[in-house]
PDB file of C-alpha atoms (C1' of nucleotides) in Angstrom:
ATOM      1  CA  UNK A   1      99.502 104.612 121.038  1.00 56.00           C
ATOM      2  CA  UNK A   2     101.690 101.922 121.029  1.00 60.00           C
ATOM      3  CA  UNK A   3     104.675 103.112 123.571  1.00 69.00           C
ATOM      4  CA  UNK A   4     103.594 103.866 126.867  1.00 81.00           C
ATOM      5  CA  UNK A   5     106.651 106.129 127.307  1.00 92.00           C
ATOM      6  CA  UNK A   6     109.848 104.450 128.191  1.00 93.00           C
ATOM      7  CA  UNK A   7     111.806 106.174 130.262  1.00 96.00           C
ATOM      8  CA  UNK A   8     115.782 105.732 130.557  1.00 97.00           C
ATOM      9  CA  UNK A   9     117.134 103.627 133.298  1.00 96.00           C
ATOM     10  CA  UNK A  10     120.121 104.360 134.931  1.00 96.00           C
ATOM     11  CA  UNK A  11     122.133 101.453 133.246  1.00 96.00           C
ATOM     12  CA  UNK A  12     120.920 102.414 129.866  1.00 97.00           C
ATOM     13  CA  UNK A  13     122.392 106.037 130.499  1.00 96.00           C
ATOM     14  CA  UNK A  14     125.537 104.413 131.831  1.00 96.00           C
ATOM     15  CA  UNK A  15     125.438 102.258 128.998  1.00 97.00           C
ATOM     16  CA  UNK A  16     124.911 105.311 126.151  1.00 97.00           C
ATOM     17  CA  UNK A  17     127.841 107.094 127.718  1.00 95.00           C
ATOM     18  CA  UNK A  18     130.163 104.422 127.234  1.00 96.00           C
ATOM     19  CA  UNK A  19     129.241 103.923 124.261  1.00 96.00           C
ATOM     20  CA  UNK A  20     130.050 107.336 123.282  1.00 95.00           C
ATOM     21  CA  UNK A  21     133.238 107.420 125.225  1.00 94.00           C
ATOM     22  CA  UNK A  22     134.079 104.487 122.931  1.00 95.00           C
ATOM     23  CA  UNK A  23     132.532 105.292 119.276  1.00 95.00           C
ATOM     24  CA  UNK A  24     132.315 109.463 120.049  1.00 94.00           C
ATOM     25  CA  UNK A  25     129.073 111.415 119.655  1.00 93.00           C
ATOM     26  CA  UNK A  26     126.894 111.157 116.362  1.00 94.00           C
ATOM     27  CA  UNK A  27     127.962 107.114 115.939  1.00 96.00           C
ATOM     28  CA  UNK A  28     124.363 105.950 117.733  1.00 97.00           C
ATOM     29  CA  UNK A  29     123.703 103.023 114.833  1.00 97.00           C
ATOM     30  CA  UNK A  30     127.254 102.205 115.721  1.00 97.00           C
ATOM     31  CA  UNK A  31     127.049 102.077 119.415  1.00 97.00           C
ATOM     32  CA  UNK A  32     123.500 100.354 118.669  1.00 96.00           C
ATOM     33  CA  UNK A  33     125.051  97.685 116.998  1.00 96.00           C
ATOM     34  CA  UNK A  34     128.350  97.488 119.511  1.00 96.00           C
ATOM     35  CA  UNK A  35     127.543  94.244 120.953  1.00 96.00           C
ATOM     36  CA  UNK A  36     129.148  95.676 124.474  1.00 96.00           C
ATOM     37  CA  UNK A  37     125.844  97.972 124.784  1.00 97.00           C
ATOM     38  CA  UNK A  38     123.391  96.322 122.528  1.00 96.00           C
ATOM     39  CA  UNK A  39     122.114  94.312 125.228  1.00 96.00           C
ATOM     40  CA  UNK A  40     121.187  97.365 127.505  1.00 97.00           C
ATOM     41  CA  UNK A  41     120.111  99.109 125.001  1.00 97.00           C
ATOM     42  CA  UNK A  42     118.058  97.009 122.950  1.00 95.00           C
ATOM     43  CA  UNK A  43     114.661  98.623 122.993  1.00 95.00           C
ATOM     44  CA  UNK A  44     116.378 101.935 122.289  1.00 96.00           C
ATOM     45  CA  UNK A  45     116.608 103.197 118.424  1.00 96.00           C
ATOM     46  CA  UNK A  46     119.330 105.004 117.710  1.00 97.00           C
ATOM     47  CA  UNK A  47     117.438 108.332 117.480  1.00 97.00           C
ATOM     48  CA  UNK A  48     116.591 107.417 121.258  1.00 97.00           C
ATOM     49  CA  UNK A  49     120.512 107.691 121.949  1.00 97.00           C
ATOM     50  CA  UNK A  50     120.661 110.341 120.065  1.00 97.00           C
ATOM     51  CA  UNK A  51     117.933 112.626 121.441  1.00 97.00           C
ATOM     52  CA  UNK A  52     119.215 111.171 125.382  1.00 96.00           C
ATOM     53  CA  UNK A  53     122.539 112.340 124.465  1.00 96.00           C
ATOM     54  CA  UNK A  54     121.027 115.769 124.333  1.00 94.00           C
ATOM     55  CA  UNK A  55     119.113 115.721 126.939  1.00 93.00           C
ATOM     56  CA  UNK A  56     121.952 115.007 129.152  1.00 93.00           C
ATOM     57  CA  UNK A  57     124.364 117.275 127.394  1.00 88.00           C
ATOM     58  CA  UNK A  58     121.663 120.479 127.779  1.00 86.00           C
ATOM     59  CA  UNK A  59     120.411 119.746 130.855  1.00 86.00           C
ATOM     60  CA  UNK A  60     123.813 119.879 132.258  1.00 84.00           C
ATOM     61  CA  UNK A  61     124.589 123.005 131.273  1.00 81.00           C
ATOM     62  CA  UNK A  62     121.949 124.786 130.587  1.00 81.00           C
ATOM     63  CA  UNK A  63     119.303 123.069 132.629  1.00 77.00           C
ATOM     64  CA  UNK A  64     116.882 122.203 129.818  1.00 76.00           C
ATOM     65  CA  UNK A  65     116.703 122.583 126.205  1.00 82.00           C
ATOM     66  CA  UNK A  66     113.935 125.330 126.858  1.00 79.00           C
ATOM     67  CA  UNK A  67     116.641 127.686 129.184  1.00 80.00           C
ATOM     68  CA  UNK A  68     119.219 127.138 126.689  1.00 81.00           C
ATOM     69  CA  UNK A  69     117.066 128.742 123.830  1.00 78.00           C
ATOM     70  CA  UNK A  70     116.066 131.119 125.657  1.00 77.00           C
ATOM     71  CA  UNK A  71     119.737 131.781 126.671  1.00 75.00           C
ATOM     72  CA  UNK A  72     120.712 132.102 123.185  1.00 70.00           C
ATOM     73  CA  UNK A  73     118.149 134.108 122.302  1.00 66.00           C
ATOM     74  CA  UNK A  74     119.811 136.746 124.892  1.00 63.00           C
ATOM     75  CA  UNK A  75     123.298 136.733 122.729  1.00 55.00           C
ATOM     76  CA  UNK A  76     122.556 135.741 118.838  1.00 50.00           C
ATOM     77  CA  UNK A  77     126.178 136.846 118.954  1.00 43.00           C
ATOM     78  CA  UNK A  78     126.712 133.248 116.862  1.00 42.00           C
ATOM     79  CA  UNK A  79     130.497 133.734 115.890  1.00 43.00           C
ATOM     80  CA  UNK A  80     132.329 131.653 113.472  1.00 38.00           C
ATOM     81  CA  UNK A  81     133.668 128.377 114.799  1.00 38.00           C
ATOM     82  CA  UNK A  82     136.650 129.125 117.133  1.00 39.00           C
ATOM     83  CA  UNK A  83     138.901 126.985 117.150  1.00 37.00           C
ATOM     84  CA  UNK A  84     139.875 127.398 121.158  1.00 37.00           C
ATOM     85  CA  UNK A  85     137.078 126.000 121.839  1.00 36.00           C
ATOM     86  CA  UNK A  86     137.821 122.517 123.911  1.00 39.00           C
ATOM     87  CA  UNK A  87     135.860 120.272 126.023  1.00 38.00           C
ATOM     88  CA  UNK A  88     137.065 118.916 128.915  1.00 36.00           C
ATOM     89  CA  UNK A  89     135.009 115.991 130.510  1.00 39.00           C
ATOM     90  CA  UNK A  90     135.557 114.832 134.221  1.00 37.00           C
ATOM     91  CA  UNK A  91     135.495 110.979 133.834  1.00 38.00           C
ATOM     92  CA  UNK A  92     135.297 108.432 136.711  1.00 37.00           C
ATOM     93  CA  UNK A  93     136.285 105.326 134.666  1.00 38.00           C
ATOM     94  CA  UNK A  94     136.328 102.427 136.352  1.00 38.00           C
ATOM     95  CA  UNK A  95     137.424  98.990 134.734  1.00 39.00           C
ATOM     96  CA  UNK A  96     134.897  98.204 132.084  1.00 40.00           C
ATOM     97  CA  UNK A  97     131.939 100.800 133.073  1.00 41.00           C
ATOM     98  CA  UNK A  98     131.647 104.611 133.363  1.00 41.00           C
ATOM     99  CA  UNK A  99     129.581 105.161 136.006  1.00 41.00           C
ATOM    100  CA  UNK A 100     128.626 108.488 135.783  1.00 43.00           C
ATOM    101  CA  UNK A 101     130.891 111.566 134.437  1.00 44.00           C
ATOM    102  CA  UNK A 102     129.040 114.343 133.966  1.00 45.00           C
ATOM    103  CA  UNK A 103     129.345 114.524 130.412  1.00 47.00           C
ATOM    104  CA  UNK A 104     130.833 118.237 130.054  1.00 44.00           C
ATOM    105  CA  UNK A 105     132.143 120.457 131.548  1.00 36.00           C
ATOM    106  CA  UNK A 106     134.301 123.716 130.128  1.00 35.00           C
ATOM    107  CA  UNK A 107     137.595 125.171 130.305  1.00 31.00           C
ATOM    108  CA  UNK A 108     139.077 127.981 127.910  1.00 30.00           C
ATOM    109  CA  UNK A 109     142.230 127.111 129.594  1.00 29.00           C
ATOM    110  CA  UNK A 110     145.379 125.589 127.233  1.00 30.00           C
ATOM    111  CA  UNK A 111     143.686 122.577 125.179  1.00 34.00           C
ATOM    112  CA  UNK A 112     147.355 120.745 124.809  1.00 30.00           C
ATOM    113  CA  UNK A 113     147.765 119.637 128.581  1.00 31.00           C
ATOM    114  CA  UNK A 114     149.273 116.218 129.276  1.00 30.00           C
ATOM    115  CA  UNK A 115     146.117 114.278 130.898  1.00 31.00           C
ATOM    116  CA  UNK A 116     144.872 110.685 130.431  1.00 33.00           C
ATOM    117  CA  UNK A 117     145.099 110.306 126.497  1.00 34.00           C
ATOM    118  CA  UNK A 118     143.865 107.346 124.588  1.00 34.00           C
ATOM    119  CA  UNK A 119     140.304 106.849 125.504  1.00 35.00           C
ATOM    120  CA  UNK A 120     139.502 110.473 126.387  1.00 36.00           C
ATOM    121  CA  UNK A 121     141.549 111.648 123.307  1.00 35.00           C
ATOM    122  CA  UNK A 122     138.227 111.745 121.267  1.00 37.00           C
ATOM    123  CA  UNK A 123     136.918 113.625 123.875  1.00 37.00           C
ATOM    124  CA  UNK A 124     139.126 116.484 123.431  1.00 34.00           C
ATOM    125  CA  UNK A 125     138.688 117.182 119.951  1.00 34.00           C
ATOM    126  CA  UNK A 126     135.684 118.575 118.307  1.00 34.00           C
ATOM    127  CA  UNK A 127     133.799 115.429 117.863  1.00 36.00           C
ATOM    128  CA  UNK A 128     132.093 114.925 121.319  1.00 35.00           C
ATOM    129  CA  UNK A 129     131.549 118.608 120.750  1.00 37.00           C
ATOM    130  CA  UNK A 130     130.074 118.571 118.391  1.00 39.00           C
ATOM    131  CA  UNK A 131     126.266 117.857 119.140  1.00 38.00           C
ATOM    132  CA  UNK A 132     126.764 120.294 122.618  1.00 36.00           C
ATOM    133  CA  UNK A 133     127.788 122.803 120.175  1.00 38.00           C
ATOM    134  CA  UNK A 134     125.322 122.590 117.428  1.00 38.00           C
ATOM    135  CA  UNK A 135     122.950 122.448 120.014  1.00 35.00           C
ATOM    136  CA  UNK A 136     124.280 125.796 121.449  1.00 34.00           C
ATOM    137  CA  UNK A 137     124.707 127.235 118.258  1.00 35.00           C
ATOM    138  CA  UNK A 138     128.546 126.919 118.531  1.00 29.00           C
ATOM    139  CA  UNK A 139     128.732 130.451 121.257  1.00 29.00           C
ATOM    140  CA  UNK A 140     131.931 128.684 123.002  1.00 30.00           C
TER     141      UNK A 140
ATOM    142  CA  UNK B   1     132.870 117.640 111.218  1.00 56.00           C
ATOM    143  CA  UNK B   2     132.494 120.917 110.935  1.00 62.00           C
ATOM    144  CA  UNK B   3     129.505 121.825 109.055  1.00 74.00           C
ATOM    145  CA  UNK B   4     126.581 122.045 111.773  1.00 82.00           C
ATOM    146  CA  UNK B   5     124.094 121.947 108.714  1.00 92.00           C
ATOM    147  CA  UNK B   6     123.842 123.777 105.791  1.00 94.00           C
ATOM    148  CA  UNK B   7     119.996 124.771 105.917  1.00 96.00           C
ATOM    149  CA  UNK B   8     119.654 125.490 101.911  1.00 97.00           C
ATOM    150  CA  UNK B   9     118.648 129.149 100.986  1.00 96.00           C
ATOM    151  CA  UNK B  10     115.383 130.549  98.896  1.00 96.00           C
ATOM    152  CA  UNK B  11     118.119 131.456  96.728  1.00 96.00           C
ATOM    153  CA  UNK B  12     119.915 128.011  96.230  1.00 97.00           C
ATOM    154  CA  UNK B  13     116.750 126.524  95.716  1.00 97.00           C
ATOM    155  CA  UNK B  14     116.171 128.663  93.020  1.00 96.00           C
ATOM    156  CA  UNK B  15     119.174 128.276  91.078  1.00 97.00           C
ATOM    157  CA  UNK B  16     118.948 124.430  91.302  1.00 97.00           C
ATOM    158  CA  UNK B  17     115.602 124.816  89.759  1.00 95.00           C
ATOM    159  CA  UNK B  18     116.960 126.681  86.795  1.00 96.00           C
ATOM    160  CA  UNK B  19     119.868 124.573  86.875  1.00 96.00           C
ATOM    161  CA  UNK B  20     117.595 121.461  86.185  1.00 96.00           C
ATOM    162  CA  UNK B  21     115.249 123.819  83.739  1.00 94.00           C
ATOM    163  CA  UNK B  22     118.943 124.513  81.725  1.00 95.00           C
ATOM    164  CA  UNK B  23     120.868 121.082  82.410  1.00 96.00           C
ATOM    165  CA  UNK B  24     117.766 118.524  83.586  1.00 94.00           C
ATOM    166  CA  UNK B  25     117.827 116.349  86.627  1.00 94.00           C
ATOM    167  CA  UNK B  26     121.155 114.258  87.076  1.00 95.00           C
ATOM    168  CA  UNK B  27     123.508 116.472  85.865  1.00 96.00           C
ATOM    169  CA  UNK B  28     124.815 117.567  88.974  1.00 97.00           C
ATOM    170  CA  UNK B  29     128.219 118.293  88.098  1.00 97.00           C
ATOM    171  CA  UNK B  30     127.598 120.358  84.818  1.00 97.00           C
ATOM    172  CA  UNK B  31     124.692 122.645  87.237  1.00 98.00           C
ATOM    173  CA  UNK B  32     127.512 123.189  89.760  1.00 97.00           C
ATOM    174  CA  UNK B  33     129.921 123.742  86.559  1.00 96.00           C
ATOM    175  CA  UNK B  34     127.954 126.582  84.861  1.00 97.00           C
ATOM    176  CA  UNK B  35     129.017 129.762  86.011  1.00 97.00           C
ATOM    177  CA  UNK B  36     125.306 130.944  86.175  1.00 96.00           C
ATOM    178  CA  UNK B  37     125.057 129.416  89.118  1.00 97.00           C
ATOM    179  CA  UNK B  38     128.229 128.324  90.230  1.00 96.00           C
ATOM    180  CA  UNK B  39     128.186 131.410  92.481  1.00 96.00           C
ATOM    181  CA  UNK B  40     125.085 130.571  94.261  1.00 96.00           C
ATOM    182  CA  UNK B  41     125.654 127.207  94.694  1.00 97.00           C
ATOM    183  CA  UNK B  42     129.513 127.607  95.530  1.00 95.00           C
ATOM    184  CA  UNK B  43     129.193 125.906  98.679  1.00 95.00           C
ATOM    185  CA  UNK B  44     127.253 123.041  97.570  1.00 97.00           C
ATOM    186  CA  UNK B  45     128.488 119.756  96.588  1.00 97.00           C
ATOM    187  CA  UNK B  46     126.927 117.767  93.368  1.00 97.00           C
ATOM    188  CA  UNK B  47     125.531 115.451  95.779  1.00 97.00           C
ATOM    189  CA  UNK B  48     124.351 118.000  98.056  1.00 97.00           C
ATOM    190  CA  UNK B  49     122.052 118.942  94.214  1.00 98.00           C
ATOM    191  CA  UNK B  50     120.669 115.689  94.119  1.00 97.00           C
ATOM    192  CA  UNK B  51     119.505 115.042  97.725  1.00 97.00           C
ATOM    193  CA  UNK B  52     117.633 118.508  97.521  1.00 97.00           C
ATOM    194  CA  UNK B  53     116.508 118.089  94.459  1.00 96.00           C
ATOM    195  CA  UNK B  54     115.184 114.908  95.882  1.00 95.00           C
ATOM    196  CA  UNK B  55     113.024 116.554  98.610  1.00 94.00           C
ATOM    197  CA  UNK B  56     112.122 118.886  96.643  1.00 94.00           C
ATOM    198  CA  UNK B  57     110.201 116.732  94.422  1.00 90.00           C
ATOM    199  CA  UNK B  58     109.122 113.954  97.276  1.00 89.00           C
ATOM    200  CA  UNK B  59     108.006 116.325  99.964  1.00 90.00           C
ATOM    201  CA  UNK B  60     105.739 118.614  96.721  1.00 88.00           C
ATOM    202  CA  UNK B  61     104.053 114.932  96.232  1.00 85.00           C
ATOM    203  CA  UNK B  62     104.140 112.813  99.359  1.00 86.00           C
ATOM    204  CA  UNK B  63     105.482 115.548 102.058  1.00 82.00           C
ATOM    205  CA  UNK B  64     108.206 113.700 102.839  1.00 83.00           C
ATOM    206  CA  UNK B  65     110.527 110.667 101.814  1.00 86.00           C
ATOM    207  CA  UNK B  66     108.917 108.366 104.477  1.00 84.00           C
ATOM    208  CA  UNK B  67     105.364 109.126 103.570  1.00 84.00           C
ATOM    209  CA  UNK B  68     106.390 108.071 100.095  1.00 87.00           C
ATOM    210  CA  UNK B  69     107.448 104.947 101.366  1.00 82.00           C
ATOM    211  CA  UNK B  70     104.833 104.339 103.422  1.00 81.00           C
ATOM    212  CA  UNK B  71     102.575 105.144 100.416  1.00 79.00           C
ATOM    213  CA  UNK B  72     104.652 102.946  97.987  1.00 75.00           C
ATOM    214  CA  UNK B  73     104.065  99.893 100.955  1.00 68.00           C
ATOM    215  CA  UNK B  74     100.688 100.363 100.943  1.00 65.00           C
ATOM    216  CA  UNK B  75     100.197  99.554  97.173  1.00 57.00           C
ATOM    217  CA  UNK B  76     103.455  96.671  96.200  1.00 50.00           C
ATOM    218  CA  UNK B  77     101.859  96.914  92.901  1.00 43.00           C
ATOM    219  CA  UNK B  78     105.085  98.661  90.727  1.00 41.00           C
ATOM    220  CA  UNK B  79     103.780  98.147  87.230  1.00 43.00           C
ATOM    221  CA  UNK B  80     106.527  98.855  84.566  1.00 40.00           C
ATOM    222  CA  UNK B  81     106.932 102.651  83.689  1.00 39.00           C
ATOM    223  CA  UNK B  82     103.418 103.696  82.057  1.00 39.00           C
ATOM    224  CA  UNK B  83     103.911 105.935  79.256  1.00 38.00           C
ATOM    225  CA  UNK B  84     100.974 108.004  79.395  1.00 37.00           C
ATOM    226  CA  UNK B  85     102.282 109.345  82.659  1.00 37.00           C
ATOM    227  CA  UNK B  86     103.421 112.562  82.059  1.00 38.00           C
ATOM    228  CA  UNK B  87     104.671 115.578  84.223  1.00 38.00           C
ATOM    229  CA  UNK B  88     103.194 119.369  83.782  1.00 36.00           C
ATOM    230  CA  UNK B  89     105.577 122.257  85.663  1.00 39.00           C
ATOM    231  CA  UNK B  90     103.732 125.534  86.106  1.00 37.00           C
ATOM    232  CA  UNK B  91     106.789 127.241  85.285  1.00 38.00           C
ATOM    233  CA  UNK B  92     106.811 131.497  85.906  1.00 37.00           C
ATOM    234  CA  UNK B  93     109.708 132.038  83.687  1.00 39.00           C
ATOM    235  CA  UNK B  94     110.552 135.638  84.009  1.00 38.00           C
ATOM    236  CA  UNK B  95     113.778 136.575  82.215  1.00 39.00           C
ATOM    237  CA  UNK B  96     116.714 134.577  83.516  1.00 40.00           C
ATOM    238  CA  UNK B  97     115.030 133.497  86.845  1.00 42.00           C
ATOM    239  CA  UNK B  98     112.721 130.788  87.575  1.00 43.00           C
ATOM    240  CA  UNK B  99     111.037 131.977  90.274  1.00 43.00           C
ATOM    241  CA  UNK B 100     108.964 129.614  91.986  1.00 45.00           C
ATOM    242  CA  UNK B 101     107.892 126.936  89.973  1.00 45.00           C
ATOM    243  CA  UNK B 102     105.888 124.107  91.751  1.00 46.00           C
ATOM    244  CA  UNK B 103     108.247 121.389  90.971  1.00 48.00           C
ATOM    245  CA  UNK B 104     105.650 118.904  89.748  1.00 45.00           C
ATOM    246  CA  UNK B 105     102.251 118.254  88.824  1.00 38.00           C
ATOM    247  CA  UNK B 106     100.710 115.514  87.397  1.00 36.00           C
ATOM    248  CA  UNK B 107      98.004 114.932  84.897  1.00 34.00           C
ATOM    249  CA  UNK B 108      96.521 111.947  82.589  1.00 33.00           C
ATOM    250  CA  UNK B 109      95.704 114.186  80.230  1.00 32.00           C
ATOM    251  CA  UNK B 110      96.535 113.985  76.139  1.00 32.00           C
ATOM    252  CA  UNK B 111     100.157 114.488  76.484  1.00 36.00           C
ATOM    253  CA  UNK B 112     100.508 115.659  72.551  1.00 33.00           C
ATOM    254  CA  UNK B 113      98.471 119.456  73.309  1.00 34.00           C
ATOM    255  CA  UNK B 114     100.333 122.456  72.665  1.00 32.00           C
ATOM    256  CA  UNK B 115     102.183 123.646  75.429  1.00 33.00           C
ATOM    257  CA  UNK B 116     105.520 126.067  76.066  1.00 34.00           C
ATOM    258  CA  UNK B 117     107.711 123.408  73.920  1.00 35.00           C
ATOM    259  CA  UNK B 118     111.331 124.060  74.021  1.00 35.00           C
ATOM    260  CA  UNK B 119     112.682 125.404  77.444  1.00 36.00           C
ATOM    261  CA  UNK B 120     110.140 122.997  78.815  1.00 37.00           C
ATOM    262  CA  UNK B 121     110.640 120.183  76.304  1.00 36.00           C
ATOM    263  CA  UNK B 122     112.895 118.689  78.552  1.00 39.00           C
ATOM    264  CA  UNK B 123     110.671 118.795  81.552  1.00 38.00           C
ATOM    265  CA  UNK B 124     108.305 116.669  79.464  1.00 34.00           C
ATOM    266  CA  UNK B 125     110.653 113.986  78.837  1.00 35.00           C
ATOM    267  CA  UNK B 126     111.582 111.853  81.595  1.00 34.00           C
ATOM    268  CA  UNK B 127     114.386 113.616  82.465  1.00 37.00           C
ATOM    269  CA  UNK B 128     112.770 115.448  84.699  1.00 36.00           C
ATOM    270  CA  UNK B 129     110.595 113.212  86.034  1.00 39.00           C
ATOM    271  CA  UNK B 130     113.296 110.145  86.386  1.00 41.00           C
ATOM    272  CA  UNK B 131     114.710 111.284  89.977  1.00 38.00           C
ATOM    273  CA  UNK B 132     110.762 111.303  91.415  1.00 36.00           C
ATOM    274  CA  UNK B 133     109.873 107.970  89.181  1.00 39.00           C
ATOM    275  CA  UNK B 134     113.086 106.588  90.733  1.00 37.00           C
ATOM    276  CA  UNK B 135     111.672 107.922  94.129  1.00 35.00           C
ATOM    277  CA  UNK B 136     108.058 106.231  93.523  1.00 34.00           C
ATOM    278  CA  UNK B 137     109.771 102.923  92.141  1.00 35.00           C
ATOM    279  CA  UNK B 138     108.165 104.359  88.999  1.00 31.00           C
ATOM    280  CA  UNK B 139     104.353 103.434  90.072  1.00 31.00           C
ATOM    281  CA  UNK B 140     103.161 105.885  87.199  1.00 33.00           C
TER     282      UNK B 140
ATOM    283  C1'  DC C   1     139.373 108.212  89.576  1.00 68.27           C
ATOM    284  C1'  DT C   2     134.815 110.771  88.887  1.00 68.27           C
ATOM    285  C1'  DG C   3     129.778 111.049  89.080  1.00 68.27           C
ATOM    286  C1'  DT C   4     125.090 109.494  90.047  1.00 68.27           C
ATOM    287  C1'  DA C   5     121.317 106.765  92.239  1.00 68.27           C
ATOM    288  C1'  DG C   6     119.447 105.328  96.044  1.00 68.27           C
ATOM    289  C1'  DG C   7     119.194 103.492 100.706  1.00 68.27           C
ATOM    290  C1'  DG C   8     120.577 104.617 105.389  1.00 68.27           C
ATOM    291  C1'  DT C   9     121.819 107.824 109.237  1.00 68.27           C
ATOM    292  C1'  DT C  10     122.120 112.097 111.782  1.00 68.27           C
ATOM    293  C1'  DA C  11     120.955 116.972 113.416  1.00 68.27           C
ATOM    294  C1'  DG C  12     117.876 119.790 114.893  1.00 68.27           C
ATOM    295  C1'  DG C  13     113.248 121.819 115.190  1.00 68.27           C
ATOM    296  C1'  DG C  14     108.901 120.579 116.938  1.00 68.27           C
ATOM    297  C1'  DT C  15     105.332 117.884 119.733  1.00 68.27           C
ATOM    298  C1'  DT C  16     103.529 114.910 123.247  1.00 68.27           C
ATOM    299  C1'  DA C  17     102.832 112.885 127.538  1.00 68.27           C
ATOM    300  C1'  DC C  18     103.765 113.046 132.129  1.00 68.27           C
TER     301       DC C  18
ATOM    302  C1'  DT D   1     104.188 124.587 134.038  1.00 68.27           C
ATOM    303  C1'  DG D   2     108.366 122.339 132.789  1.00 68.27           C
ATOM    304  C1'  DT D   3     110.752 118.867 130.707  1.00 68.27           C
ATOM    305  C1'  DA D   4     112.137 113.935 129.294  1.00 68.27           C
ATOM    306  C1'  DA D   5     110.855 111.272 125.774  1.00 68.27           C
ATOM    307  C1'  DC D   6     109.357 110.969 121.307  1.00 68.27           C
ATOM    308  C1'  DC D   7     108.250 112.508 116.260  1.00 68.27           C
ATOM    309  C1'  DC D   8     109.282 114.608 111.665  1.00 68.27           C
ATOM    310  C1'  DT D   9     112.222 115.498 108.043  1.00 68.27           C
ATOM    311  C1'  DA D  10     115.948 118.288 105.678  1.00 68.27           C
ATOM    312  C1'  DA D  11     120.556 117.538 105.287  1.00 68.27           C
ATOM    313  C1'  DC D  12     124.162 114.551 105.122  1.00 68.27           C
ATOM    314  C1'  DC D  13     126.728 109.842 104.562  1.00 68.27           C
ATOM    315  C1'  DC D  14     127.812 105.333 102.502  1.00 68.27           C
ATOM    316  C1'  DT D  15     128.018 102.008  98.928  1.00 68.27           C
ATOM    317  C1'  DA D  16     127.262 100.052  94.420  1.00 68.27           C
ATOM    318  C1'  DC D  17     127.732 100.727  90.020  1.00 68.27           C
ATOM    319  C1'  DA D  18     128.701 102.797  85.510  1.00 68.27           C
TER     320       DA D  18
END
DNA sequence: CTGTAGGGTTAGGGTTAC
DNA sequence: TGTAACCCTAACCCTACA
């Protein structure tokens, strides 16, 4: 049809995960509209971010979306929300441009540890968790 | 955010039906308010009523809210509300359920012949029909 | 303030194209 | 075959208005 397929450039992926660093997960119109990104990202809808988002997320843990169903179909344990549940994400934020972070990583470990704050804060509470977790059917 | 999605139940659906068969469409609150249903529906918000109730009657007609639009583009005609449009309900009434109940079904039909009057009067009216005319941009 | 209507957005399952 | 990219739509949100 009409789109060849347009696959994500490394600046555009740079560009969504600052955008979520900045707005949080589940804001895509918003970082759409951020003029910071909304050059990069231009041709992208915000159901593009949104479905790039989880590709990165799942691939990184699980390897694809595919292996992660398939590893929750091994444990349909699916608990009610904990609420020690925490994300921790390694950032490598230079001045004005994350260049690459793997989005998420996990630790069980004590959520209220003094690290960088403000611009990670976000990070640390549910909301970045939020599509990982809905994705993974909230097992952590 | 912590709802991951609500995915509504055969059994919510159900008593929202025969909350609009008692109450009619738009009366959220009062459906949510009766305590024939108020268990069911305990976890449901009045808005939460009228977007279902929404796709429920969209997706029997069009399949979906964007093929309605798409339909409605296709034809920019939206002549004032004909009144010889009128809306039939198979209703299977058993004795305090509705249990299925094809939401809507049209016909041109004389709209004076002797049907099931009273529990469906209201169905006839265009109580029920006003959320899907205010769906179609009333086109019938 | 409370409730509804209606447009807009997101979450998540599914499909396609590579 | 596997998977990134894309589609479909139920569920949810936001705003205007009464």
């Amino acid at each position: 049809m009409g789109a060849p397929k347009q696959k994500w450039t490394a600046e555009e992926e740079a560009a969504l995960k600052a955008g979520v660093l900045k707005h949080g997960t589940g804001k895509w119109r918003t970082i759409l509209m951020d003029p910071e990104f909304s050059a990069v990202l231009r041709l992208r809808s915000n159901v593009d971010l949104k479905d790039k988002w989880r590709n990165i997320n799942v691939t990184a843990i699980w390897g694809s979306r595919k292996k992660a169903k398939i590893a929750l179909k091994r444990r349909p344990l699916t608990p009610k929300r904990e609420e020690n549940a925490k994300a921790l994400s390694t950032v490598v934020q230079t001045n004005e441009e994350v260049v690459d972070a793997k989005p998420l990583a996990f630790a069980s470990g004590t959520p209220g540890n003094g690290g960088p704050k403000d611009l990670l804060a976000r990070l640390y509470t549910s909301d970045i968790c939020t599509s990982c977790f809905a994705e993974l059917g909230c097992i952590f």
